[in-house]
Amino acid sequence: MKSLSRTLCAALFFILIPLIAGAQPPVRFLESKKVFVLAGGGVSYVFGINEQGMLQHIHWGKQVWRDDDFNAPHSSPDWDVFDLTTTTTPQEYPGWGAGLYVEPSLKATFADGNRDLVLHYASHKIDGNALTVTLKDIERALFVHLHYTIWPETGILRRYATIENRTNAPVVLESAQSGAWYLPQGEGYRLRYLAGRWGGEFQLNEEPVHTGLKVLESRRGSTGHSMNPWFALDRDGNADDEHGSVWFGELGWSGSWRISVEQTPHQQVRVTGGYNSFDFGYSLSPGETLVTPPFYAGYSDEGIGGASRILHRFQRSEILPNGSGAKTRPVLYNSWEATFFDVNEPGQIALAEKAASLGVERFVIDDGWFGRRDDDHDGLGDWNVNPKKFPNGLGPLIRRVKELGMDFGVWVEPEMVNPKSDLYQKHPDWAMHFEGRPRTESRNQLILNLARDDVREYVFHWLDDLVTKNDIAFLKWDYNRNVTEPGWPEVPPARQKNLWVLFTKNVYDIMDRLRQKHPGLEIESCSGGGGRVDMGILPRVQQIWTSDNTEALDRLTIQQGFTYAYTPHVMMDWVTDVPGFNGRSVPLRFRFLTAMQGSLGIGTNLNRWSAEDFVLGKQMLAYYKSIRETVQNGLLYRLASPMKGSFTANQYVSPDKMQSVLFAFLHSQQFRRTLPPLLLHGLDEKAVYSVTQVDGKLDTKAPATPMKFSGAYLMNHGIELDLVGDYDGVSLKLERISEQ
Ligand code: GLA
């Protein structure tokens, strides 16, 4: 019933409303020219079927309102005897065959050893804002269904492919990509991508695109800390945060992934992405299909700032669980850095009471509550409550937490096993391994082979049991190592490499079934911090543990990088104790202001807090609650980058422009230099805003109380900030009070 009414609503939205309004539907096929047009959100994406039957790209960028402008595509001629038409024609989904020398979207070996694959148009189907184009090999029954969707509000496109083996023998796929994106032909592009490592994720890298191939990837079996599956390209070398054309995209896959950015000698810039083709070899039996990861992409003419605002909006409305109905993130307390593995009932209750007095809304017990988990050598796999630490189970702690007005969450690491655990002793074959070879441990643990159905079922059932028997609102789902020895000796050699895909699909399956059975359950994706953040995990989790590095100064950079690709709504940050990651002692106020720029958490040892710390903490939590809607769901403007100097500023504006919040940080002052007025963005020029400061006082140079400024003044003249010394910070709340 629900799905029927949804279908009717979709039909109304995509077919009837455009018809009534005289507007065109978002996806159309120009029959006479054999051209497909996908348009919306100020973006057009156009391709067609050329005279050879290839699917040929035509346009991706700012919207072109006149369909008649687009002509039937003609394959590019052989450039010379070395660069043939297969290579020079911008094919939407080229198979590796004939004369293809650029990155293929699909590479296959047939059972008879034939490795030639030439994909031509077979049929298509339009359904509202979605289009499926089916390609087929020119001779064999290998089909590829290309799925395109455009979201008319944001112009975001999603592409993925279903590869179907209708031959009567197995086919091995050696590369299976979601598709190739083409940028307007030319040179001078700049690539931005996010790279890093554990404790230093999401560092923004920028470099010019030259002829050749740049690979962004993970071969680790998971998304990884070292690169994130996001890219942005622009052509205006000096384009700043808010101006110029930017093409961007991100993959929805939490296993090994690959995005290649290629500039051909013919100045074609193309981006191909999907499963990592390294050690890939997916065996597809007759009748089987393989679905590639979704590859999302978009275009903005408001610079990289506009690109991330489009992504944030899209993630909040279309990707996160419950979409635009997603709940505001509660303020949580997590006991990890306070107690590490040394958890027990009275200790956790004492922390919960202190957390509740601050206004915390969710209490989370981290690692150490199960099995023989006194350190990281044992326990993973044995998910029964430790009887010494919690003699009466988790019940009494949960009851107290709820009495205190908070809900309760626990840490789990479902894919892992310690060799010392009872589970491993019983089922050593359940861990990934190659027969007779050493099993590399990392953090003293191995990875369960979730590609196996029996292992998947075991994991689902203990998680289901845990959530059913305890009043648990939240799981912090961790994953603390990368894949080594990805062996699966129990299946025939030809199917062993399917593990790369099936492992991750089964993780998704467990999460999906768990969430379906426990609709209120929320999940945080964590992998030693930000090692599993991507558009494949986002539809399944409400928040992300951004980094294990919680030191405020480092966090400014990590968080800024994160927001290029992901909404602050999911960006979890804790206020923790000092000295931090680099041995630096940053004041509590600065730590709070840093952590408030996404979803706020507290991870300090509250037993060590002074009375003044509690006063400050309460004030900060009350302030955060008054601005969090804007921070979590508003429009983000990155005003000053921590990577470009000693000052960071970020501004959030509510979609209706009624509230705006500014966070500004002076890392370190030199030569008593004062800050120039800071120009704000995104306000209503004509409105007047009242300005108050985080702790009620006014920190700025202007004396009037409360201060009032027009949007025009704040955006064109700027606001003066009186920040001095080291680690000074401020947050200003702007509230619209009138039109004049
Ligand atoms: C990982 C997480 C931490 C903490 C520990 C527990 O490192 O990122 O936040 O949960 O595991 O072992």
Coordinates of N, CA and C and ligand atoms in Angstrom, one line a residue, residues 198 225 334 336-337 340-341 366-368 373 376 411 413 443 445 476 478-480 524 526-530 545 547-548 574, ligand 1:
W198 N 45.2 6.8 8.9 CA 44.6 6.7 10.2 C 45.0 8.0 11.0
H225 N 41.2 4.6 4.9 CA 41.6 6.0 5.3 C 42.4 6.7 4.3
N334 N 30.4 9.2 24.9 CA 31.0 7.9 24.6 C 32.2 7.8 25.6
W336 N 34.8 5.8 25.7 CA 36.1 5.1 25.2 C 37.3 5.8 25.8
E337 N 37.4 7.1 25.5 CA 38.7 7.7 26.0 C 38.8 7.9 27.5
F340 N 38.8 3.4 28.3 CA 39.3 2.3 27.4 C 38.6 1.0 27.7
F341 N 39.3 -0.1 27.9 CA 38.7 -1.4 28.1 C 38.1 -1.6 29.5
D366 N 31.6 1.9 24.9 CA 32.4 1.5 23.8 C 33.0 0.1 24.0
D367 N 34.1 -0.1 23.5 CA 34.8 -1.5 23.5 C 34.9 -2.0 25.0
G368 N 34.9 -3.3 25.2 CA 35.3 -3.9 26.4 C 34.2 -4.5 27.2
R373 N 37.3 -9.5 27.0 CA 37.8 -8.3 26.4 C 38.4 -7.3 27.4
D376 N 43.0 -5.6 23.6 CA 42.6 -6.0 22.2 C 43.1 -7.4 21.8
W411 N 29.1 -0.4 21.4 CA 30.1 -0.6 20.4 C 30.1 -2.0 20.0
E413 N 31.9 -4.8 16.8 CA 32.8 -4.9 15.6 C 32.5 -6.3 15.0
R443 N 46.0 -5.6 14.8 CA 45.4 -5.4 16.1 C 44.9 -6.7 16.7
Q445 N 43.7 -9.3 15.4 CA 42.5 -9.8 15.0 C 42.5 -10.2 13.5
K476 N 27.5 1.6 17.6 CA 28.7 2.1 16.9 C 29.4 0.9 16.3
D478 N 32.1 -0.8 14.3 CA 33.5 -0.6 14.0 C 34.1 -1.6 13.1
Y479 N 35.3 -1.3 12.5 CA 35.9 -2.2 11.6 C 37.4 -1.8 11.6
N480 N 38.2 -2.5 12.4 CA 39.5 -2.0 12.8 C 40.7 -2.6 12.1
E524 N 26.2 4.0 13.7 CA 27.3 4.9 13.4 C 28.4 4.1 12.6
C526 N 32.0 3.4 11.7 CA 33.4 3.7 12.2 C 34.3 2.6 11.7
S527 N 35.5 3.0 11.3 CA 36.5 2.1 10.9 C 37.8 2.7 11.4
G528 N 38.1 2.5 12.7 CA 39.3 3.2 13.3 C 39.2 4.7 12.9
G529 N 38.0 5.3 13.1 CA 37.8 6.7 12.7 C 37.1 6.6 11.3
G530 N 37.6 7.4 10.4 CA 36.9 7.6 9.1 C 37.3 6.7 8.0
W545 N 31.8 8.2 12.5 CA 32.9 8.6 13.4 C 34.0 9.1 12.5
S547 N 37.1 10.6 12.8 CA 38.5 10.2 12.9 C 38.8 9.9 14.4
D548 N 39.8 9.0 14.6 CA 40.2 8.7 16.0 C 41.0 9.9 16.5
W574 N 33.9 14.5 18.9 CA 33.8 14.5 20.4 C 34.7 15.6 20.9
Ligands
GLA1 C1 38.4 2.1 17.2 C2 37.5 3.3 17.2 C3 37.6 4.0 18.5 C4 37.2 3.0 19.6 C5 38.2 1.7 19.5 C6 37.7 0.7 20.5 O1 39.8 2.5 17.2 O2 37.7 4.2 16.2 O3 36.7 5.1 18.6 O4 35.9 2.6 19.5 O5 38.2 1.2 18.2 O6 38.5 -0.5 20.4

